[in-house]
Each structure stands twice: as structure tokens, then as C-alpha cells.
Backbone as JSON Lines, residues from 0, in Angstrom:
{"i":0,"aa":"M","n":[8.59,9.53,14.69],"ca":[8.74,8.15,13.61],"c":[9.28,7.88,13.12]}
{"i":1,"aa":"N","n":[10.79,6.98,13.57],"ca":[11.87,6.5,12.82],"c":[12.1,4.94,12.02]}
{"i":2,"aa":"P","n":[12.99,5.67,11.09],"ca":[12.99,4.32,10.1],"c":[13.51,3.44,10.68]}
{"i":3,"aa":"A","n":[13.57,3.33,11.46],"ca":[13.51,2.07,12.46],"c":[12.62,1.06,13.29]}
{"i":4,"aa":"A","n":[11.78,1.86,13.12],"ca":[10.22,1.93,13.82],"c":[9.58,1.08,12.35]}
{"i":5,"aa":"I","n":[9.74,1.98,11.62],"ca":[8.53,1.61,10.38],"c":[9.41,0.01,9.82]}
{"i":6,"aa":"R","n":[10.8,-0.07,10.14],"ca":[11.2,-1.8,9.34],"c":[10.81,-2.2,10.07]}
{"i":7,"aa":"A","n":[11.14,-2.21,11.34],"ca":[9.78,-3.42,12.74],"c":[9.02,-3.7,12.53]}
{"i":8,"aa":"L","n":[7.97,-2.89,12.22],"ca":[6.32,-2.74,12.22],"c":[6.1,-3.53,10.62]}
{"i":9,"aa":"F","n":[6.67,-3.44,9.98],"ca":[7.23,-4.43,8.4],"c":[7.45,-5.79,8.35]}
{"i":10,"aa":"E","n":[8.2,-5.72,10.05],"ca":[8.72,-7.14,9.57],"c":[7.86,-8.05,10.16]}
{"i":11,"aa":"A","n":[7.54,-7.61,11.32],"ca":[6.3,-8.12,12.51],"c":[4.79,-8.5,11.76]}
{"i":12,"aa":"Q","n":[4.72,-7.84,11.08],"ca":[3.34,-7.65,10.08],"c":[3.86,-8.86,8.94]}
{"i":13,"aa":"R","n":[4.59,-8.75,7.69],"ca":[5.23,-10.07,6.88],"c":[5.59,-11.15,7.74]}
{"i":14,"aa":"K","n":[5.35,-11.09,8.62],"ca":[5.52,-12.74,9.98],"c":[3.67,-12.97,10.25]}
{"i":15,"aa":"A","n":[2.86,-11.98,10.46],"ca":[2.0,-12.3,10.68],"c":[1.2,-12.34,9.85]}
{"i":16,"aa":"W","n":[1.03,-11.88,8.93],"ca":[-0.03,-10.78,7.32],"c":[0.44,-12.07,5.91]}
{"i":17,"aa":"P","n":[0.53,-13.11,5.76],"ca":[0.62,-13.42,4.19],"c":[0.47,-13.1,3.5]}
{"i":18,"aa":"E","n":[-0.84,-12.58,3.41],"ca":[-1.26,-10.76,2.26],"c":[0.39,-9.68,2.39]}
{"i":19,"aa":"L","n":[0.7,-9.62,2.88],"ca":[1.64,-8.49,3.3],"c":[3.21,-9.63,2.74]}
{"i":20,"aa":"D","n":[3.96,-10.48,3.13],"ca":[4.42,-11.23,2.63],"c":[4.3,-10.98,1.41]}
{"i":21,"aa":"Q","n":[3.76,-11.67,1.01],"ca":[3.79,-12.19,-0.85],"c":[3.7,-10.61,-1.27]}
{"i":22,"aa":"G","n":[2.78,-9.47,-1.0],"ca":[3.1,-8.7,-1.76],"c":[4.45,-7.88,-1.28]}
{"i":23,"aa":"V","n":[5.27,-8.14,-0.31],"ca":[6.39,-7.55,-0.79],"c":[7.36,-8.76,-1.63]}
{"i":24,"aa":"R","n":[7.12,-9.65,-1.49],"ca":[7.69,-10.89,-2.62],"c":[7.58,-11.01,-3.35]}
{"i":25,"aa":"S","n":[6.65,-9.85,-4.19],"ca":[6.07,-9.96,-5.09],"c":[7.13,-8.44,-5.85]}
{"i":26,"aa":"L","n":[7.05,-7.48,-5.04],"ca":[8.61,-6.89,-5.56],"c":[9.28,-6.98,-6.21]}
{"i":27,"aa":"S","n":[9.9,-8.35,-6.48],"ca":[11.09,-9.35,-7.66],"c":[9.89,-9.12,-9.0]}
{"i":28,"aa":"A","n":[9.04,-9.5,-9.14],"ca":[8.19,-8.96,-10.57],"c":[8.76,-7.92,-10.94]}
{"i":29,"aa":"V","n":[8.52,-6.53,-10.48],"ca":[8.3,-5.66,-10.61],"c":[9.5,-4.75,-12.57]}
{"i":30,"aa":"R","n":[9.42,-4.15,-12.74],"ca":[10.22,-4.19,-14.52],"c":[9.77,-2.86,-14.71]}
{"i":31,"aa":"S","n":[10.97,-2.11,-14.85],"ca":[10.99,-1.05,-15.25],"c":[11.86,-0.39,-16.83]}
{"i":32,"aa":"R","n":[11.09,0.85,-17.29],"ca":[11.83,0.71,-18.77],"c":[12.14,2.87,-18.13]}
{"i":33,"aa":"D","n":[13.53,3.13,-18.98],"ca":[13.59,4.19,-18.79],"c":[13.38,5.18,-20.91]}
{"i":34,"aa":"F","n":[12.86,6.36,-20.52],"ca":[12.53,6.92,-22.21],"c":[12.75,8.31,-22.17]}
{"i":35,"aa":"L","n":[13.23,8.71,-23.31],"ca":[13.48,9.98,-23.3],"c":[11.89,10.69,-24.36]}
{"i":36,"aa":"V","n":[11.7,11.31,-23.34],"ca":[10.48,12.21,-24.5],"c":[11.07,13.4,-24.24]}
{"i":37,"aa":"D","n":[10.81,14.2,-25.81],"ca":[11.1,15.49,-25.87],"c":[11.26,15.69,-24.13]}
{"i":38,"aa":"G","n":[13.13,15.16,-24.3],"ca":[14.05,14.87,-24.14],"c":[14.14,15.08,-22.0]}
{"i":39,"aa":"V","n":[13.64,14.55,-21.64],"ca":[13.0,14.42,-20.63],"c":[12.73,12.83,-19.93]}
{"i":40,"aa":"R","n":[13.26,12.85,-19.34],"ca":[13.64,10.83,-19.16],"c":[12.28,10.23,-17.78]}
{"i":41,"aa":"V","n":[11.44,9.57,-18.04],"ca":[10.07,9.54,-18.34],"c":[10.44,8.1,-17.74]}
{"i":42,"aa":"V","n":[10.26,7.3,-16.65],"ca":[10.56,6.06,-15.85],"c":[8.7,4.89,-15.99]}
{"i":43,"aa":"A","n":[8.85,4.55,-16.99],"ca":[7.89,3.16,-17.04],"c":[7.26,2.24,-15.73]}
{"i":44,"aa":"I","n":[6.68,2.03,-15.17],"ca":[7.2,1.33,-14.28],"c":[5.83,-0.59,-14.55]}
{"i":45,"aa":"H","n":[6.21,-1.54,-14.6],"ca":[5.38,-2.37,-14.14],"c":[5.33,-3.49,-12.93]}
{"i":46,"aa":"I","n":[3.98,-2.48,-12.55],"ca":[3.74,-3.56,-10.9],"c":[2.95,-4.88,-11.22]}
{"i":47,"aa":"P","n":[3.04,-5.59,-11.59],"ca":[1.97,-7.12,-11.77],"c":[1.29,-6.98,-10.43]}
{"i":48,"aa":"H","n":[1.56,-7.19,-9.07],"ca":[1.33,-7.72,-8.17],"c":[0.26,-6.98,-7.5]}
{"i":49,"aa":"R","n":[0.12,-4.92,-8.3],"ca":[-0.99,-3.97,-8.36],"c":[-2.67,-4.68,-9.02]}
{"i":50,"aa":"I","n":[-2.62,-4.98,-9.59],"ca":[-3.21,-5.61,-10.68],"c":[-5.06,-5.26,-10.14]}
{"i":51,"aa":"K","n":[-4.6,-6.06,-8.49],"ca":[-5.72,-6.16,-8.36],"c":[-6.38,-5.01,-7.46]}
{"i":52,"aa":"S","n":[-5.29,-4.28,-6.77],"ca":[-5.79,-2.92,-5.97],"c":[-5.94,-1.51,-7.12]}
{"i":53,"aa":"T","n":[-5.22,-2.08,-8.21],"ca":[-4.93,-0.52,-9.6],"c":[-7.12,-1.02,-10.86]}
{"i":54,"aa":"T","n":[-7.0,-2.51,-10.66],"ca":[-8.38,-2.26,-11.46],"c":[-9.77,-2.17,-10.86]}
{"i":55,"aa":"A","n":[-9.52,-2.27,-9.14],"ca":[-10.85,-2.2,-8.44],"c":[-11.86,-1.55,-8.88]}
{"i":56,"aa":"P","n":[-12.77,-1.21,-9.33],"ca":[-14.04,-0.12,-10.12],"c":[-13.56,0.83,-8.73]}
{"i":57,"aa":"A","n":[-13.74,2.06,-9.59],"ca":[-14.27,3.08,-8.9],"c":[-14.78,4.33,-8.67]}
{"i":58,"aa":"D","n":[-15.74,4.24,-9.02],"ca":[-17.12,4.94,-9.78],"c":[-18.17,4.59,-8.46]}
{"i":59,"aa":"P","n":[-18.66,5.72,-8.54],"ca":[-19.3,6.56,-6.94],"c":[-19.59,5.44,-6.48]}
{"i":60,"aa":"E","n":[-20.68,4.15,-7.39],"ca":[-21.62,3.15,-6.95],"c":[-20.63,1.93,-5.82]}
{"i":61,"aa":"A","n":[-19.97,1.89,-6.81],"ca":[-18.85,1.24,-6.23],"c":[-17.8,1.5,-5.35]}
{"i":62,"aa":"I","n":[-17.93,2.36,-4.82],"ca":[-16.81,3.12,-3.98],"c":[-17.81,2.9,-2.58]}
{"i":63,"aa":"R","n":[-19.15,3.22,-2.97],"ca":[-20.08,3.26,-1.75],"c":[-20.6,1.78,-1.12]}
{"i":64,"aa":"A","n":[-20.75,1.1,-2.52],"ca":[-21.07,-0.29,-1.51],"c":[-19.75,-1.45,-1.15]}
{"i":65,"aa":"R","n":[-18.72,-0.78,-1.06],"ca":[-17.77,-1.37,-0.08],"c":[-17.03,-0.46,0.74]}
{"i":66,"aa":"P","n":[-17.26,-1.33,1.82],"ca":[-16.48,-1.78,2.95],"c":[-15.21,-0.05,2.88]}
{"i":67,"aa":"C","n":[-14.82,0.66,3.39],"ca":[-13.25,1.66,3.52],"c":[-11.93,0.62,3.99]}
{"i":68,"aa":"F","n":[-10.86,0.61,3.46],"ca":[-10.45,-0.95,3.75],"c":[-9.81,-0.06,4.38]}
{"i":69,"aa":"L","n":[-9.1,0.99,4.81],"ca":[-8.23,1.85,5.89],"c":[-8.89,2.16,6.62]}
{"i":70,"aa":"C","n":[-10.47,1.9,6.99],"ca":[-11.21,2.49,8.52],"c":[-10.76,1.32,9.29]}
{"i":71,"aa":"S","n":[-10.36,1.51,10.48],"ca":[-10.51,0.33,11.5],"c":[-10.99,-0.88,11.67]}
{"i":72,"aa":"D","n":[-12.16,-0.2,11.27],"ca":[-13.56,-1.89,11.5],"c":[-13.1,-2.4,10.59]}
{"i":73,"aa":"N","n":[-12.3,-2.11,9.48],"ca":[-12.11,-3.16,8.4],"c":[-11.45,-3.59,8.12]}
{"i":74,"aa":"L","n":[-10.32,-3.18,9.07],"ca":[-8.85,-4.08,8.73],"c":[-8.76,-5.18,8.07]}
{"i":75,"aa":"P","n":[-8.06,-5.91,7.84],"ca":[-8.07,-7.83,7.65],"c":[-7.43,-7.8,9.9]}
{"i":76,"aa":"A","n":[-7.74,-9.26,10.3],"ca":[-7.51,-8.94,10.92],"c":[-6.1,-9.08,11.73]}
{"i":77,"aa":"E","n":[-5.21,-9.9,10.45],"ca":[-3.82,-9.57,10.8],"c":[-2.91,-8.47,10.86]}
{"i":78,"aa":"Q","n":[-3.87,-7.31,10.12],"ca":[-2.85,-6.04,10.16],"c":[-2.93,-5.34,11.59]}
{"i":79,"aa":"V","n":[-1.79,-4.6,11.95],"ca":[-2.24,-3.96,13.35],"c":[-0.79,-2.89,12.76]}
{"i":80,"aa":"G","n":[-1.19,-1.39,13.26],"ca":[-1.16,-0.33,12.76],"c":[0.24,0.28,13.93]}
{"i":81,"aa":"M","n":[0.86,1.5,13.0],"ca":[1.39,2.33,14.85],"c":[1.14,3.75,14.73]}
{"i":82,"aa":"S","n":[1.16,3.86,16.49],"ca":[0.71,4.81,16.11],"c":[1.6,6.11,15.73]}
{"i":83,"aa":"F","n":[1.57,7.53,14.87],"ca":[1.77,8.43,14.71],"c":[1.57,9.62,14.99]}
{"i":84,"aa":"G","n":[0.68,9.27,15.91],"ca":[0.57,11.34,16.62],"c":[-0.51,11.45,16.64]}
{"i":85,"aa":"N","n":[-1.13,12.43,17.06],"ca":[-2.28,13.7,16.65],"c":[-2.96,12.07,16.16]}
{"i":86,"aa":"G","n":[-3.15,11.21,16.52],"ca":[-4.5,10.27,16.27],"c":[-4.58,10.03,15.18]}
{"i":87,"aa":"L","n":[-3.0,9.92,14.07],"ca":[-2.91,9.28,12.87],"c":[-2.0,7.62,12.75]}
{"i":88,"aa":"V","n":[-2.19,6.86,12.39],"ca":[-2.16,5.07,12.81],"c":[-0.93,5.01,10.89]}
{"i":89,"aa":"V","n":[0.41,4.69,11.19],"ca":[0.96,4.25,10.43],"c":[-0.03,2.28,10.17]}
{"i":90,"aa":"L","n":[-0.42,1.96,8.75],"ca":[-0.54,1.14,8.39],"c":[0.6,0.88,7.05]}
{"i":91,"aa":"C","n":[0.64,-0.89,7.07],"ca":[1.4,-1.69,5.94],"c":[0.8,-1.37,4.7]}
{"i":92,"aa":"N","n":[1.3,-1.04,3.56],"ca":[0.65,-1.32,2.42],"c":[0.69,-2.58,1.73]}
{"i":93,"aa":"P","n":[-0.13,-4.02,1.81],"ca":[-0.41,-5.42,1.33],"c":[0.01,-5.22,-0.33]}
{"i":94,"aa":"Y","n":[-0.34,-4.03,-0.18],"ca":[0.39,-3.95,-2.68],"c":[1.49,-2.89,-2.56]}
{"i":95,"aa":"P","n":[2.59,-3.45,-2.11],"ca":[3.3,-2.46,-2.47],"c":[4.1,-1.8,-3.31]}
{"i":96,"aa":"I","n":[4.09,-0.63,-3.59],"ca":[4.95,0.17,-4.89],"c":[6.5,-0.28,-4.42]}
{"i":97,"aa":"L","n":[6.94,-0.32,-3.11],"ca":[8.12,0.25,-2.57],"c":[8.53,-0.96,-0.93]}
{"i":98,"aa":"V","n":[9.64,-1.24,-1.51],"ca":[9.78,-1.88,0.44],"c":[9.59,-0.93,1.46]}
{"i":99,"aa":"H","n":[8.61,-1.69,2.76],"ca":[7.9,-0.6,3.5],"c":[6.86,0.45,3.27]}
{"i":100,"aa":"H","n":[6.4,0.22,2.23],"ca":[5.2,1.17,1.53],"c":[3.8,0.92,2.87]}
{"i":101,"aa":"V","n":[3.86,2.62,3.52],"ca":[2.98,2.77,4.22],"c":[2.59,3.21,3.67]}
{"i":102,"aa":"T","n":[1.02,3.63,4.81],"ca":[0.0,4.58,4.49],"c":[-0.39,4.84,5.41]}
{"i":103,"aa":"I","n":[-0.66,5.91,5.56],"ca":[-0.98,7.02,7.66],"c":[-2.52,7.59,7.14]}
{"i":104,"aa":"V","n":[-3.1,7.18,8.3],"ca":[-4.51,7.3,8.13],"c":[-4.88,7.81,9.26]}
{"i":105,"aa":"G","n":[-6.15,8.63,8.84],"ca":[-7.04,9.71,10.24],"c":[-8.05,8.78,10.99]}
{"i":106,"aa":"P","n":[-7.99,8.99,12.26],"ca":[-9.45,7.88,13.21],"c":[-10.82,8.1,12.88]}
{"i":107,"aa":"D","n":[-10.91,8.94,11.67],"ca":[-12.53,9.13,11.59],"c":[-12.11,8.48,9.82]}
{"i":108,"aa":"H","n":[-13.66,8.31,9.11],"ca":[-13.11,8.13,7.84],"c":[-13.27,9.29,6.93]}
{"i":109,"aa":"T","n":[-12.39,9.73,5.78],"ca":[-12.23,10.88,4.98],"c":[-12.33,10.44,3.69]}
{"i":110,"aa":"P","n":[-12.54,10.69,2.88],"ca":[-12.39,10.89,2.2],"c":[-11.13,10.36,0.86]}
{"i":111,"aa":"Q","n":[-9.87,9.7,0.52],"ca":[-8.58,9.79,-0.22],"c":[-8.21,11.23,-0.8]}
{"i":112,"aa":"R","n":[-6.95,11.92,-0.21],"ca":[-7.13,13.24,-0.93],"c":[-4.92,13.21,-1.28]}
């Protein structure tokens, strides 16, 4: 997988998938601030469009109750992936923290790690 292929996937997905396009455009609202903590540079980053993702309930009951958003049967109709080899698939992240933010998923459901 080369960077040009990922960029091409992103551009095609942005045209076909409004949620991804909005997520990428929302990166313009990201703000960061540097701090020194005991002589170590720390960067705090505020990414407002990720609120839906970062505040989703993560308790075991909530996780069991919702379908896995990475499994192929549960992907949005507009979302397509690109083969990465060995059954892996590259997917565009609709709540990106950077341009061309991808997730690589396997063919079978496995817990995130």
C-alpha cells in the first residue's frame, strides 16, 4: 500500500461519503497548545468533531448492545475499503484526527487493541 493509493481512496470516499468529507473539513477547527510540564513538552489537542466518537458509552453492556462499526456487515453504505493483503482492509476514519486517517481491520471480528 503506498501513500498515493491511500490519498486516492480518501478523495474518492470524500466525494461519495458526506460524513467523511465533513470529518475532514472539520479538522480546520482543531486547536492545540503546547505546555512544559517538568521540562517535558506536552501538546494538548482539542478536536471538537470527535465528540461523538470519544463520548460514546464504552461500558461492557453498551459495547455488547451496539453493532461493531468496523465489521463489514455494519459499515455505512457509502464506505468502501481497500485491500491491504492477508485479508486486511484499509478504511477511512470518518472522525479523523489527521488528514488521511485510516483504520486497518481484519476479516473477522476481534476486540480492538
